[in-house]
mmCIF file of C-alpha atoms in Angstrom:
data_model
loop_
_atom_site.group_PDB
_atom_site.id
_atom_site.type_symbol
_atom_site.label_atom_id
_atom_site.label_comp_id
_atom_site.label_asym_id
_atom_site.label_seq_id
_atom_site.Cartn_x
_atom_site.Cartn_y
_atom_site.Cartn_z
ATOM 1 C CA MET A 1 -20.629 -19.375 -7.846
ATOM 2 C CA PHE A 2 -16.933 -19.088 -6.007
ATOM 3 C CA ASP A 3 -17.008 -16.494 -2.963
ATOM 4 C CA GLU A 4 -14.018 -15.096 -1.116
ATOM 5 C CA TYR A 5 -13.058 -18.327 0.717
ATOM 6 C CA ASP A 6 -13.311 -20.316 -2.498
ATOM 7 C CA ARG A 7 -10.832 -17.791 -4.204
ATOM 8 C CA LEU A 8 -8.738 -17.680 -1.123
ATOM 9 C CA PHE A 9 -8.454 -21.378 -1.024
ATOM 10 C CA ILE A 10 -8.047 -21.903 -4.792
ATOM 11 C CA PHE A 11 -5.126 -19.453 -4.589
ATOM 12 C CA VAL A 12 -3.393 -20.724 -2.197
ATOM 13 C CA LYS A 13 -3.667 -24.151 -3.472
ATOM 14 C CA LYS A 14 -2.163 -23.051 -6.766
ATOM 15 C CA VAL A 15 0.591 -21.148 -5.176
ATOM 16 C CA PHE A 16 1.889 -23.860 -2.785
ATOM 17 C CA GLN A 17 1.819 -26.298 -5.849
ATOM 18 C CA SER A 18 3.882 -23.804 -7.892
ATOM 19 C CA PRO A 19 7.367 -24.264 -8.163
ATOM 20 C CA MET A 20 8.688 -21.337 -6.655
ATOM 21 C CA VAL A 21 6.777 -22.252 -3.317
ATOM 22 C CA LYS A 22 7.661 -26.087 -3.510
ATOM 23 C CA SER A 23 11.457 -24.661 -3.532
ATOM 24 C CA GLN A 24 11.024 -22.577 -0.372
ATOM 25 C CA PRO A 25 11.142 -24.365 3.462
ATOM 26 C CA ASN A 26 8.277 -25.874 4.924
ATOM 27 C CA PRO A 27 5.311 -23.920 3.007
ATOM 28 C CA THR A 28 2.039 -24.271 5.183
ATOM 29 C CA PRO A 29 -0.872 -24.578 3.335
ATOM 30 C CA LEU A 30 -4.607 -24.579 4.425
ATOM 31 C CA ARG A 31 -5.733 -27.714 5.971
ATOM 32 C CA ARG A 32 -9.191 -27.620 4.233
ATOM 33 C CA GLN A 33 -11.687 -25.416 2.657
ATOM 34 C CA PRO A 34 -14.454 -23.747 4.724
ATOM 35 C CA LYS A 35 -17.855 -24.859 3.013
ATOM 36 C CA GLN A 36 -20.553 -23.606 4.980
ATOM 37 C CA GLN A 37 -21.199 -20.094 6.021
ATOM 38 C CA ARG A 38 -20.618 -20.437 9.524
ATOM 39 C CA SER A 39 -17.115 -22.151 8.923
ATOM 40 C CA GLN A 40 -16.316 -19.287 6.528
ATOM 41 C CA GLN A 41 -17.089 -16.680 9.383
ATOM 42 C CA ARG A 42 -15.194 -18.789 11.864
ATOM 43 C CA VAL A 43 -12.119 -18.530 9.298
ATOM 44 C CA GLU A 44 -12.348 -14.880 8.682
ATOM 45 C CA GLN A 45 -12.412 -14.279 12.480
ATOM 46 C CA ILE A 46 -9.482 -16.369 13.164
ATOM 47 C CA LEU A 47 -7.820 -14.586 9.960
ATOM 48 C CA ARG A 48 -8.536 -11.197 11.359
ATOM 49 C CA SER A 49 -8.184 -11.833 15.408
ATOM 50 C CA ALA A 50 -4.504 -13.209 13.932
ATOM 51 C CA ALA A 51 -3.766 -10.097 12.275
ATOM 52 C CA GLU A 52 -4.739 -7.900 15.151
ATOM 53 C CA VAL A 53 -2.680 -10.173 17.587
ATOM 54 C CA PHE A 54 0.399 -9.921 15.213
ATOM 55 C CA VAL A 55 -0.135 -6.267 15.270
ATOM 56 C CA GLU A 56 -0.359 -5.798 18.946
ATOM 57 C CA VAL A 57 2.328 -8.561 20.095
ATOM 58 C CA GLY A 58 4.353 -9.276 17.006
ATOM 59 C CA TYR A 59 4.561 -12.668 15.088
ATOM 60 C CA GLU A 60 7.448 -14.188 17.313
ATOM 61 C CA ALA A 61 5.483 -13.746 20.273
ATOM 62 C CA ALA A 62 2.025 -14.460 19.265
ATOM 63 C CA THR A 63 0.528 -18.046 19.799
ATOM 64 C CA THR A 64 -2.480 -20.009 18.130
ATOM 65 C CA HIS A 65 -4.123 -19.859 21.963
ATOM 66 C CA MET A 66 -3.862 -15.964 22.002
ATOM 67 C CA ILE A 67 -5.250 -16.276 18.312
ATOM 68 C CA ALA A 68 -8.128 -18.409 19.280
ATOM 69 C CA ALA A 69 -8.930 -16.644 22.415
ATOM 70 C CA ARG A 70 -9.179 -13.223 20.230
ATOM 71 C CA ALA A 71 -11.513 -14.914 17.810
ATOM 72 C CA LYS A 72 -13.732 -16.547 20.445
ATOM 73 C CA THR A 73 -13.296 -19.692 19.437
ATOM 74 C CA ALA A 74 -11.955 -23.225 20.645
ATOM 75 C CA ILE A 75 -8.459 -23.859 19.784
ATOM 76 C CA GLY A 76 -9.380 -27.124 18.229
ATOM 77 C CA SER A 77 -11.852 -25.378 15.909
ATOM 78 C CA LEU A 78 -8.590 -22.982 14.778
ATOM 79 C CA TYR A 79 -6.932 -26.407 14.178
ATOM 80 C CA GLN A 80 -9.352 -27.803 11.732
ATOM 81 C CA PHE A 81 -8.283 -25.073 9.316
ATOM 82 C CA PHE A 82 -4.668 -24.334 10.488
ATOM 83 C CA PRO A 83 -2.265 -26.431 11.538
ATOM 84 C CA ASP A 84 0.167 -23.856 13.054
ATOM 85 C CA LYS A 85 0.683 -20.211 13.555
ATOM 86 C CA LEU A 86 2.606 -20.101 9.971
ATOM 87 C CA ALA A 87 -0.259 -21.498 8.404
ATOM 88 C CA ILE A 88 -2.687 -18.581 9.362
ATOM 89 C CA PHE A 89 0.120 -16.225 8.326
ATOM 90 C CA HIS A 90 0.531 -17.646 4.974
ATOM 91 C CA ALA A 91 -3.218 -17.366 4.648
ATOM 92 C CA LEU A 92 -2.817 -13.363 5.275
ATOM 93 C CA GLU A 93 0.085 -13.331 3.063
ATOM 94 C CA ALA A 94 -2.189 -15.065 0.138
ATOM 95 C CA ARG A 95 -4.872 -12.985 0.767
ATOM 96 C CA HIS A 96 -2.864 -9.792 0.793
ATOM 97 C CA MET A 97 -0.698 -11.065 -2.613
ATOM 98 C CA GLU A 98 -3.998 -11.098 -4.101
ATOM 99 C CA ASN A 99 -5.601 -8.143 -3.310
ATOM 100 C CA VAL A 100 -2.920 -5.968 -3.635
ATOM 101 C CA THR A 101 -2.252 -7.297 -7.101
ATOM 102 C CA ALA A 102 -5.621 -6.409 -8.163
ATOM 103 C CA LEU A 103 -5.581 -3.021 -6.603
ATOM 104 C CA ASN A 104 -2.289 -2.289 -8.460
ATOM 105 C CA ARG A 105 -3.512 -3.512 -11.477
ATOM 106 C CA GLU A 106 -6.834 -1.633 -11.340
ATOM 107 C CA LEU A 107 -4.636 1.613 -10.350
ATOM 108 C CA LEU A 108 -2.478 1.358 -13.458
ATOM 109 C CA GLN A 109 -5.208 0.303 -16.194
ATOM 110 C CA SER A 110 -7.255 3.099 -15.077
ATOM 111 C CA ALA A 111 -4.922 5.816 -14.937
ATOM 112 C CA ASP A 112 -6.057 8.852 -17.474
ATOM 113 C CA LEU A 113 -2.662 9.849 -19.309
ATOM 114 C CA LYS A 114 -4.508 12.994 -20.570
ATOM 115 C CA ARG A 115 -4.816 14.165 -16.815
ATOM 116 C CA PRO A 116 -2.213 15.674 -14.768
ATOM 117 C CA PHE A 117 0.286 13.334 -13.094
ATOM 118 C CA ALA A 118 0.205 14.634 -9.845
ATOM 119 C CA GLU A 119 -3.636 13.466 -10.043
ATOM 120 C CA PHE A 120 -2.671 10.181 -10.660
ATOM 121 C CA VAL A 121 0.142 10.021 -7.531
ATOM 122 C CA ASP A 122 -2.551 11.465 -5.692
ATOM 123 C CA ARG A 123 -5.269 8.657 -6.383
ATOM 124 C CA LEU A 124 -2.162 5.851 -6.200
ATOM 125 C CA VAL A 125 -1.262 7.201 -2.287
ATOM 126 C CA GLU A 126 -4.680 7.346 -1.354
ATOM 127 C CA ALA A 127 -5.478 4.151 -2.426
ATOM 128 C CA HIS A 128 -3.073 2.458 -0.978
ATOM 129 C CA VAL A 129 -3.275 4.333 2.405
ATOM 130 C CA ALA A 130 -6.962 3.124 2.517
ATOM 131 C CA TYR A 131 -6.223 -0.286 1.672
ATOM 132 C CA PHE A 132 -3.569 -0.261 4.570
ATOM 133 C CA GLN A 133 -6.098 0.779 7.023
ATOM 134 C CA ASP A 134 -6.892 -2.895 7.149
ATOM 135 C CA PRO A 135 -4.817 -4.825 9.726
ATOM 136 C CA ILE A 136 -4.505 -7.969 7.693
ATOM 137 C CA PRO A 137 -2.214 -6.291 4.502
ATOM 138 C CA GLN A 138 -0.653 -4.108 7.236
ATOM 139 C CA VAL A 139 0.836 -6.484 9.239
ATOM 140 C CA VAL A 140 1.957 -8.649 6.262
ATOM 141 C CA TYR A 141 3.557 -5.550 4.723
ATOM 142 C CA VAL A 142 5.382 -4.786 7.934
ATOM 143 C CA GLN A 143 6.275 -8.018 8.280
ATOM 144 C CA TYR A 144 8.015 -8.496 5.142
ATOM 145 C CA PHE A 145 10.803 -6.105 6.319
ATOM 146 C CA VAL A 146 10.843 -7.647 9.662
ATOM 147 C CA ALA A 147 11.206 -11.641 8.755
ATOM 148 C CA PRO A 148 11.292 -11.908 4.927
ATOM 149 C CA GLN A 149 12.404 -15.672 5.706
ATOM 150 C CA LEU A 150 8.296 -16.126 6.408
ATOM 151 C CA PHE A 151 7.152 -15.435 3.257
ATOM 152 C CA VAL A 152 6.544 -17.894 0.524
ATOM 153 C CA LEU A 153 5.086 -15.522 -2.119
ATOM 154 C CA PHE A 154 6.670 -12.178 -1.683
ATOM 155 C CA ASP A 155 10.005 -12.221 -2.975
ATOM 156 C CA GLU A 156 12.362 -10.395 -4.919
ATOM 157 C CA THR A 157 11.108 -11.940 -7.944
ATOM 158 C CA PHE A 158 7.803 -10.242 -7.114
ATOM 159 C CA ASN A 159 9.342 -6.938 -6.307
ATOM 160 C CA ARG A 160 11.053 -7.296 -9.883
ATOM 161 C CA GLN A 161 7.796 -7.879 -11.486
ATOM 162 C CA LEU A 162 6.549 -4.783 -9.545
ATOM 163 C CA ILE A 163 8.964 -2.581 -11.083
ATOM 164 C CA GLU A 164 8.563 -4.183 -14.629
ATOM 165 C CA GLN A 165 5.157 -2.924 -14.330
ATOM 166 C CA TYR A 166 5.920 0.689 -13.146
ATOM 167 C CA ALA A 167 8.719 0.994 -15.742
ATOM 168 C CA ASN A 168 6.047 -0.021 -18.576
ATOM 169 C CA PHE A 169 3.574 2.692 -17.018
ATOM 170 C CA LEU A 170 5.851 5.239 -17.203
ATOM 171 C CA ARG A 171 7.046 4.821 -20.792
ATOM 172 C CA GLN A 172 2.958 4.755 -21.439
ATOM 173 C CA TRP A 173 3.190 8.289 -20.228
ATOM 174 C CA ASN A 174 6.274 9.053 -22.188
ATOM 175 C CA PRO A 175 6.826 6.829 -24.832
ATOM 176 C CA ALA A 176 10.289 8.394 -25.685
ATOM 177 C CA LEU A 177 11.476 7.469 -22.013
ATOM 178 C CA PRO A 178 14.158 4.880 -22.585
ATOM 179 C CA ILE A 179 13.580 0.961 -21.319
ATOM 180 C CA GLU A 180 16.727 1.071 -19.141
ATOM 181 C CA LYS A 181 15.879 4.850 -17.681
ATOM 182 C CA SER A 182 12.146 3.812 -16.979
ATOM 183 C CA GLU A 183 13.356 0.674 -14.970
ATOM 184 C CA ARG A 184 16.008 2.815 -12.863
ATOM 185 C CA LEU A 185 13.226 5.188 -12.284
ATOM 186 C CA ALA A 186 10.863 2.348 -10.874
ATOM 187 C CA GLU A 187 13.188 0.842 -8.941
ATOM 188 C CA THR A 188 14.095 3.983 -7.303
ATOM 189 C CA VAL A 189 10.715 4.962 -6.635
ATOM 190 C CA HIS A 190 9.795 1.263 -5.294
ATOM 191 C CA GLN A 191 12.273 1.443 -2.601
ATOM 192 C CA CYS A 192 11.339 5.379 -1.649
ATOM 193 C CA TYR A 193 7.681 4.274 -1.370
ATOM 194 C CA ASN A 194 8.630 1.387 0.496
ATOM 195 C CA ALA A 195 10.706 3.232 2.962
ATOM 196 C CA LEU A 196 8.130 5.946 3.780
ATOM 197 C CA LEU A 197 5.025 4.017 3.768
ATOM 198 C CA LEU A 198 6.840 1.448 6.042
ATOM 199 C CA GLN A 199 7.699 4.445 8.092
ATOM 200 C CA ALA A 200 4.370 5.827 8.248
ATOM 201 C CA LEU A 201 2.763 2.119 9.232
ATOM 202 C CA ARG A 202 5.031 1.781 11.728
ATOM 203 C CA GLY A 203 5.091 5.468 13.146
ATOM 204 C CA GLU A 204 2.602 7.088 15.351
ATOM 205 C CA GLU A 205 -0.800 7.290 13.698
ATOM 206 C CA HIS A 206 -1.527 10.968 14.148
ATOM 207 C CA LYS A 207 1.937 11.462 11.947
ATOM 208 C CA ARG A 208 0.955 9.171 9.222
ATOM 209 C CA ARG A 209 -1.063 11.886 7.085
ATOM 210 C CA SER A 210 2.415 14.094 6.853
ATOM 211 C CA ARG A 211 4.231 11.202 5.648
ATOM 212 C CA TYR A 212 1.950 10.570 3.291
ATOM 213 C CA ALA A 213 1.859 14.149 1.748
ATOM 214 C CA GLU A 214 5.664 13.585 1.755
ATOM 215 C CA LEU A 215 5.802 10.502 -0.413
ATOM 216 C CA LYS A 216 3.206 12.484 -2.778
ATOM 217 C CA ALA A 217 5.824 15.347 -2.994
ATOM 218 C CA LEU A 218 8.538 12.778 -3.749
ATOM 219 C CA LEU A 219 6.834 11.212 -6.180
ATOM 220 C CA ILE A 220 5.888 14.098 -8.228
ATOM 221 C CA ALA A 221 9.234 16.227 -7.538
ATOM 222 C CA TYR A 222 11.146 12.954 -9.057
ATOM 223 C CA LEU A 223 8.767 11.285 -12.226
ATOM 224 C CA ALA A 224 6.818 14.558 -13.462
ATOM 225 C CA PRO A 225 10.193 15.856 -15.300
ATOM 226 C CA HIS A 226 10.388 12.144 -16.927
ATOM 227 C CA VAL A 227 7.030 10.951 -17.677
ATOM 228 C CA ASP A 228 6.068 14.523 -19.236
ATOM 229 C CA PRO A 229 8.793 16.175 -21.220
ATOM 230 C CA GLN A 230 6.749 19.096 -22.151
ATOM 231 C CA LEU A 231 6.108 19.713 -18.806
ATOM 232 C CA THR A 232 7.697 23.467 -17.904
ATOM 233 C CA ASP A 233 7.882 25.091 -14.291
ATOM 234 C CA GLU A 234 4.424 26.436 -15.663
ATOM 235 C CA ARG A 235 2.245 23.532 -14.079
ATOM 236 C CA THR A 236 4.240 23.185 -10.946
ATOM 237 C CA THR A 237 4.118 26.850 -9.880
ATOM 238 C CA LYS A 238 0.285 27.081 -10.797
ATOM 239 C CA VAL A 239 -0.575 24.489 -8.840
ATOM 240 C CA MET A 240 -0.773 25.457 -5.051
ATOM 241 C CA LYS A 241 1.358 23.210 -2.647
ATOM 242 C CA CYS A 242 1.629 23.815 1.140
ATOM 243 C CA HIS A 243 4.057 25.916 2.139
ATOM 244 C CA TYR A 244 4.827 23.508 5.205
ATOM 245 C CA CYS A 245 4.267 19.899 4.243
ATOM 246 C CA GLN A 246 4.028 20.394 -0.042
ATOM 247 C CA SER A 247 0.419 18.686 -0.114
ATOM 248 C CA GLY A 248 -1.514 19.827 -2.695
ATOM 249 C CA ARG A 249 -4.798 19.070 -0.574
ATOM 250 C CA LEU A 250 -5.916 22.670 0.419
ATOM 251 C CA SER A 251 -9.021 24.533 0.791
ATOM 252 C CA LYS A 252 -9.584 28.384 0.421
ATOM 253 C CA ASN A 253 -10.138 29.712 3.908
ATOM 254 C CA GLY A 254 -10.901 33.449 2.974
ATOM 255 C CA HIS A 255 -8.888 36.267 2.829
ATOM 256 C CA ARG A 256 -5.951 38.453 4.898
ATOM 257 C CA HIS A 257 -4.274 41.474 3.763
ATOM 258 C CA ASN A 258 -6.320 41.184 0.345
ATOM 259 C CA LYS A 259 -4.479 37.417 -0.085
ATOM 260 C CA GLN A 260 -6.015 34.216 -0.376
ATOM 261 C CA ARG A 261 -5.602 32.244 2.591
ATOM 262 C CA TYR A 262 -5.304 28.282 2.670
ATOM 263 C CA LEU A 263 -5.931 25.592 5.132
ATOM 264 C CA CYS A 264 -3.938 22.482 4.455
ATOM 265 C CA LYS A 265 -5.685 19.146 4.830
ATOM 266 C CA ASP A 266 -2.600 17.296 5.902
ATOM 267 C CA CYS A 267 -0.923 19.171 8.208
ATOM 268 C CA GLY A 268 -3.409 21.518 9.490
ATOM 269 C CA LYS A 269 -1.837 24.832 8.725
ATOM 270 C CA GLN A 270 -2.632 28.078 7.331
ATOM 271 C CA PHE A 271 -0.717 30.261 5.077
ATOM 272 C CA LEU A 272 -1.255 33.172 2.639
ATOM 273 C CA GLU A 273 -0.840 32.840 -1.205
ATOM 274 C CA ARG A 274 2.446 34.313 -2.204
ATOM 275 C CA THR A 275 2.895 37.032 -4.603
ATOM 276 C CA ASP A 276 6.320 36.076 -5.679
ATOM 277 C CA SER A 277 8.888 33.007 -4.618
ATOM 278 C CA SER A 278 10.831 34.866 -2.499
ATOM 279 C CA THR A 279 8.113 35.989 0.109
ATOM 280 C CA HIS A 280 8.272 33.687 3.124
ATOM 281 C CA ALA A 281 4.766 32.564 4.489
ATOM 282 C CA ASN A 282 3.519 33.681 7.631
ATOM 283 C CA GLU A 283 1.714 30.898 9.940
ATOM 284 C CA LEU A 284 -1.534 32.084 10.848
#
């Protein structure tokens, strides 16, 4: 039975034999497949250590000796599997490609089109938030916007395919949506999503939650009128949002002045339910 390392090795080998990768300059595959459990554990430790080193000092400043030291393994053991630093990075890229493709496919295929679109957006963003807690996809994702020339898998072809997938998904929500319009929407969302996600991952950790809330608000405000043409202001006005960061992650927190008080789980602020749209919330 194949395990994670069998799949990774076969995936990398298949990719590096493809015409797309053969056209890239100097693609660097794995040297050999780790068969025994001890070897698999060593490769896993090398990959995770490499991701940590890349995050801390950057890809350019990192060395194979630094990675081996972090992995607590001899430099010779590292070279048994990876001829150089670039080969390690390509293994990280391949793992991220496989995992993020599976994640996006699962999110799109399991979406319940009968539920509010805002629920899907919340699930989508939260799934990516959890996924990018792992330093491996985090460092690969950030590095793409720093040095895209290092990559052999992620390119404009991949981006175009992802945009087409999301355009098709939008037309599932609204079959009357023209193909050209759905593609423009998907492309805009793809670019904005990447910009805000990159900003969150490269910024201070305590500010990330507010960035994710902004991302959700942007997607809902931009896409909801197109994916559900029957949607009126009724749904958006009845769904309570934080008055400060527009997050929908709220909890009731008692009453004050005979009004419901809410606590935002994202920005941490409290506010009172408004009786009309012109009333300004007071921070409690």
